[in-house]
Amino acid sequence: GSKDGSIQEVNVSPCPTQPCLLHKGTSYSINVTFASKIESQGSKARVYGEMLHVDIPFPIPEPDGCKSGIQCPIQKGHSYSYLNKLPVKSEYPSIKLIVKWELVDDQDQMLFCWKIPVQITS
């Protein structure tokens, strides 16, 4: 689903095996290296928990990609390292789901989109 960029590497840490075991009350590091196919003044992350084919918005503390390791404006043909945190709140249910992470450009087009299976656990 990455229209305006291409992903080179996705790293979720710590997550030695999939599905990632996400412990409640813990934050996980997200690092995505991607190349942009377009120019964009800014970028914004949208994160969802996917359950039974329904996307439930997953709030993250910093949705602004320009404050998450990306030097803005984004330039065509350049590679960027996007860095963020995925906080797992203690009130989340203990379930298996898919985390879907999108980064959109200033035209609301996809710079990248990736999914990872997770298991939320206490």
mmCIF file of C-alpha atoms in Angstrom:
data_model
loop_
_atom_site.group_PDB
_atom_site.id
_atom_site.type_symbol
_atom_site.label_atom_id
_atom_site.label_comp_id
_atom_site.label_asym_id
_atom_site.label_seq_id
_atom_site.Cartn_x
_atom_site.Cartn_y
_atom_site.Cartn_z
ATOM 1 C CA GLY A 1 0.000 0.000 0.000
ATOM 2 C CA SER A 2 2.997 2.327 -0.263
ATOM 3 C CA LYS A 3 2.168 4.596 -3.218
ATOM 4 C CA ASP A 4 4.549 7.531 -2.769
ATOM 5 C CA GLY A 5 7.425 5.711 -1.095
ATOM 6 C CA SER A 6 9.104 2.336 -0.888
ATOM 7 C CA ILE A 7 10.005 0.614 2.360
ATOM 8 C CA GLN A 8 13.571 -0.619 2.719
ATOM 9 C CA GLU A 9 13.389 -1.902 6.296
ATOM 10 C CA VAL A 10 10.938 -2.144 9.197
ATOM 11 C CA ASN A 11 12.243 -2.778 12.696
ATOM 12 C CA VAL A 12 10.037 -3.250 15.775
ATOM 13 C CA SER A 13 12.038 -3.579 18.965
ATOM 14 C CA PRO A 14 12.008 -5.613 21.097
ATOM 15 C CA CYS A 15 10.277 -8.234 18.924
ATOM 16 C CA PRO A 16 12.472 -11.304 18.385
ATOM 17 C CA THR A 17 9.657 -13.411 16.855
ATOM 18 C CA GLN A 18 6.252 -12.872 15.254
ATOM 19 C CA PRO A 19 3.635 -12.347 16.399
ATOM 20 C CA CYS A 20 5.286 -9.622 18.494
ATOM 21 C CA LEU A 21 4.501 -10.036 22.176
ATOM 22 C CA LEU A 22 3.465 -6.563 23.312
ATOM 23 C CA HIS A 23 3.474 -6.276 27.084
ATOM 24 C CA LYS A 24 0.990 -3.859 28.630
ATOM 25 C CA GLY A 25 2.588 -0.780 30.149
ATOM 26 C CA THR A 26 5.588 -1.026 27.792
ATOM 27 C CA SER A 27 6.666 1.101 24.815
ATOM 28 C CA TYR A 28 8.103 -0.416 21.652
ATOM 29 C CA SER A 29 10.483 1.274 19.227
ATOM 30 C CA ILE A 30 9.510 1.546 15.581
ATOM 31 C CA ASN A 31 12.145 2.257 12.929
ATOM 32 C CA VAL A 32 11.178 2.381 9.252
ATOM 33 C CA THR A 33 13.682 3.173 6.512
ATOM 34 C CA PHE A 34 11.964 4.250 3.306
ATOM 35 C CA ALA A 35 12.699 6.084 0.070
ATOM 36 C CA SER A 36 10.341 8.827 -1.069
ATOM 37 C CA LYS A 37 9.062 8.950 -4.661
ATOM 38 C CA ILE A 38 7.586 12.429 -4.172
ATOM 39 C CA GLU A 39 8.172 15.801 -2.547
ATOM 40 C CA SER A 40 6.076 16.661 0.479
ATOM 41 C CA GLN A 41 6.079 19.493 2.990
ATOM 42 C CA GLY A 42 5.114 17.157 5.808
ATOM 43 C CA SER A 43 3.984 13.705 6.859
ATOM 44 C CA LYS A 44 1.566 12.239 9.365
ATOM 45 C CA ALA A 45 1.322 8.788 10.910
ATOM 46 C CA ARG A 46 -1.909 6.860 11.356
ATOM 47 C CA VAL A 47 -1.843 3.653 13.371
ATOM 48 C CA TYR A 48 -4.640 1.083 13.592
ATOM 49 C CA GLY A 49 -5.374 -2.165 15.323
ATOM 50 C CA GLU A 50 -6.968 -4.471 12.778
ATOM 51 C CA MET A 51 -9.498 -6.912 14.200
ATOM 52 C CA LEU A 52 -12.040 -8.901 12.190
ATOM 53 C CA HIS A 53 -11.235 -6.693 9.167
ATOM 54 C CA VAL A 54 -12.090 -3.514 11.101
ATOM 55 C CA ASP A 55 -9.493 -0.771 11.658
ATOM 56 C CA ILE A 56 -9.564 0.693 15.160
ATOM 57 C CA PRO A 57 -7.471 3.886 15.494
ATOM 58 C CA PHE A 58 -4.531 3.399 17.839
ATOM 59 C CA PRO A 59 -3.356 6.708 19.338
ATOM 60 C CA ILE A 60 0.381 7.412 19.273
ATOM 61 C CA PRO A 61 2.003 10.298 21.186
ATOM 62 C CA GLU A 62 3.612 11.928 18.123
ATOM 63 C CA PRO A 63 1.784 11.574 14.788
ATOM 64 C CA ASP A 64 3.940 14.227 13.050
ATOM 65 C CA GLY A 65 6.527 12.448 10.890
ATOM 66 C CA CYS A 66 8.674 15.611 10.757
ATOM 67 C CA LYS A 67 9.170 15.274 14.528
ATOM 68 C CA SER A 68 9.919 11.556 14.180
ATOM 69 C CA GLY A 69 13.342 11.490 12.547
ATOM 70 C CA ILE A 70 12.251 12.674 9.073
ATOM 71 C CA GLN A 71 13.880 15.859 7.847
ATOM 72 C CA CYS A 72 11.138 17.930 6.198
ATOM 73 C CA PRO A 73 10.405 18.966 3.529
ATOM 74 C CA ILE A 74 10.639 15.439 2.160
ATOM 75 C CA GLN A 75 12.564 15.280 -1.108
ATOM 76 C CA LYS A 76 12.010 12.942 -4.030
ATOM 77 C CA GLY A 77 14.598 10.165 -4.299
ATOM 78 C CA HIS A 78 15.881 10.589 -0.738
ATOM 79 C CA SER A 79 15.863 7.896 1.953
ATOM 80 C CA TYR A 80 14.559 8.598 5.440
ATOM 81 C CA SER A 81 14.566 6.869 8.807
ATOM 82 C CA TYR A 82 11.236 7.208 10.570
ATOM 83 C CA LEU A 83 11.471 6.633 14.345
ATOM 84 C CA ASN A 84 8.563 6.378 16.724
ATOM 85 C CA LYS A 85 7.200 4.653 19.800
ATOM 86 C CA LEU A 86 4.247 2.321 20.144
ATOM 87 C CA PRO A 87 2.959 2.588 23.712
ATOM 88 C CA VAL A 88 0.891 -0.374 24.929
ATOM 89 C CA LYS A 89 -1.531 0.873 27.574
ATOM 90 C CA SER A 90 -2.344 -1.324 30.550
ATOM 91 C CA GLU A 91 -6.086 -0.989 29.844
ATOM 92 C CA TYR A 92 -5.778 -2.622 26.401
ATOM 93 C CA PRO A 93 -7.377 -6.080 26.183
ATOM 94 C CA SER A 94 -5.156 -9.155 25.952
ATOM 95 C CA ILE A 95 -5.801 -10.109 22.333
ATOM 96 C CA LYS A 96 -4.157 -11.040 19.046
ATOM 97 C CA LEU A 97 -4.446 -8.449 16.313
ATOM 98 C CA ILE A 98 -2.673 -6.859 13.385
ATOM 99 C CA VAL A 99 -1.012 -3.460 13.843
ATOM 100 C CA LYS A 100 -1.237 -1.360 10.676
ATOM 101 C CA TRP A 101 1.082 1.662 10.484
ATOM 102 C CA GLU A 102 0.629 4.270 7.756
ATOM 103 C CA LEU A 103 2.596 7.413 6.967
ATOM 104 C CA VAL A 104 0.852 9.857 4.633
ATOM 105 C CA ASP A 105 2.250 12.863 2.769
ATOM 106 C CA ASP A 106 0.766 16.363 2.601
ATOM 107 C CA GLN A 107 -1.665 15.174 -0.125
ATOM 108 C CA ASP A 108 -2.921 12.361 2.153
ATOM 109 C CA GLN A 109 -1.224 9.771 -0.076
ATOM 110 C CA MET A 110 0.641 6.788 1.358
ATOM 111 C CA LEU A 111 4.394 7.183 1.847
ATOM 112 C CA PHE A 112 4.392 3.777 3.476
ATOM 113 C CA CYS A 113 2.052 1.239 4.984
ATOM 114 C CA TRP A 114 3.033 -1.948 6.791
ATOM 115 C CA LYS A 115 1.353 -4.514 9.010
ATOM 116 C CA ILE A 116 2.650 -6.754 11.764
ATOM 117 C CA PRO A 117 0.882 -9.466 13.792
ATOM 118 C CA VAL A 118 0.961 -8.833 17.543
ATOM 119 C CA GLN A 119 -0.237 -10.426 20.755
ATOM 120 C CA ILE A 120 -1.053 -8.014 23.587
ATOM 121 C CA THR A 121 -0.234 -9.610 26.906
ATOM 122 C CA SER A 122 0.065 -8.596 30.569
#
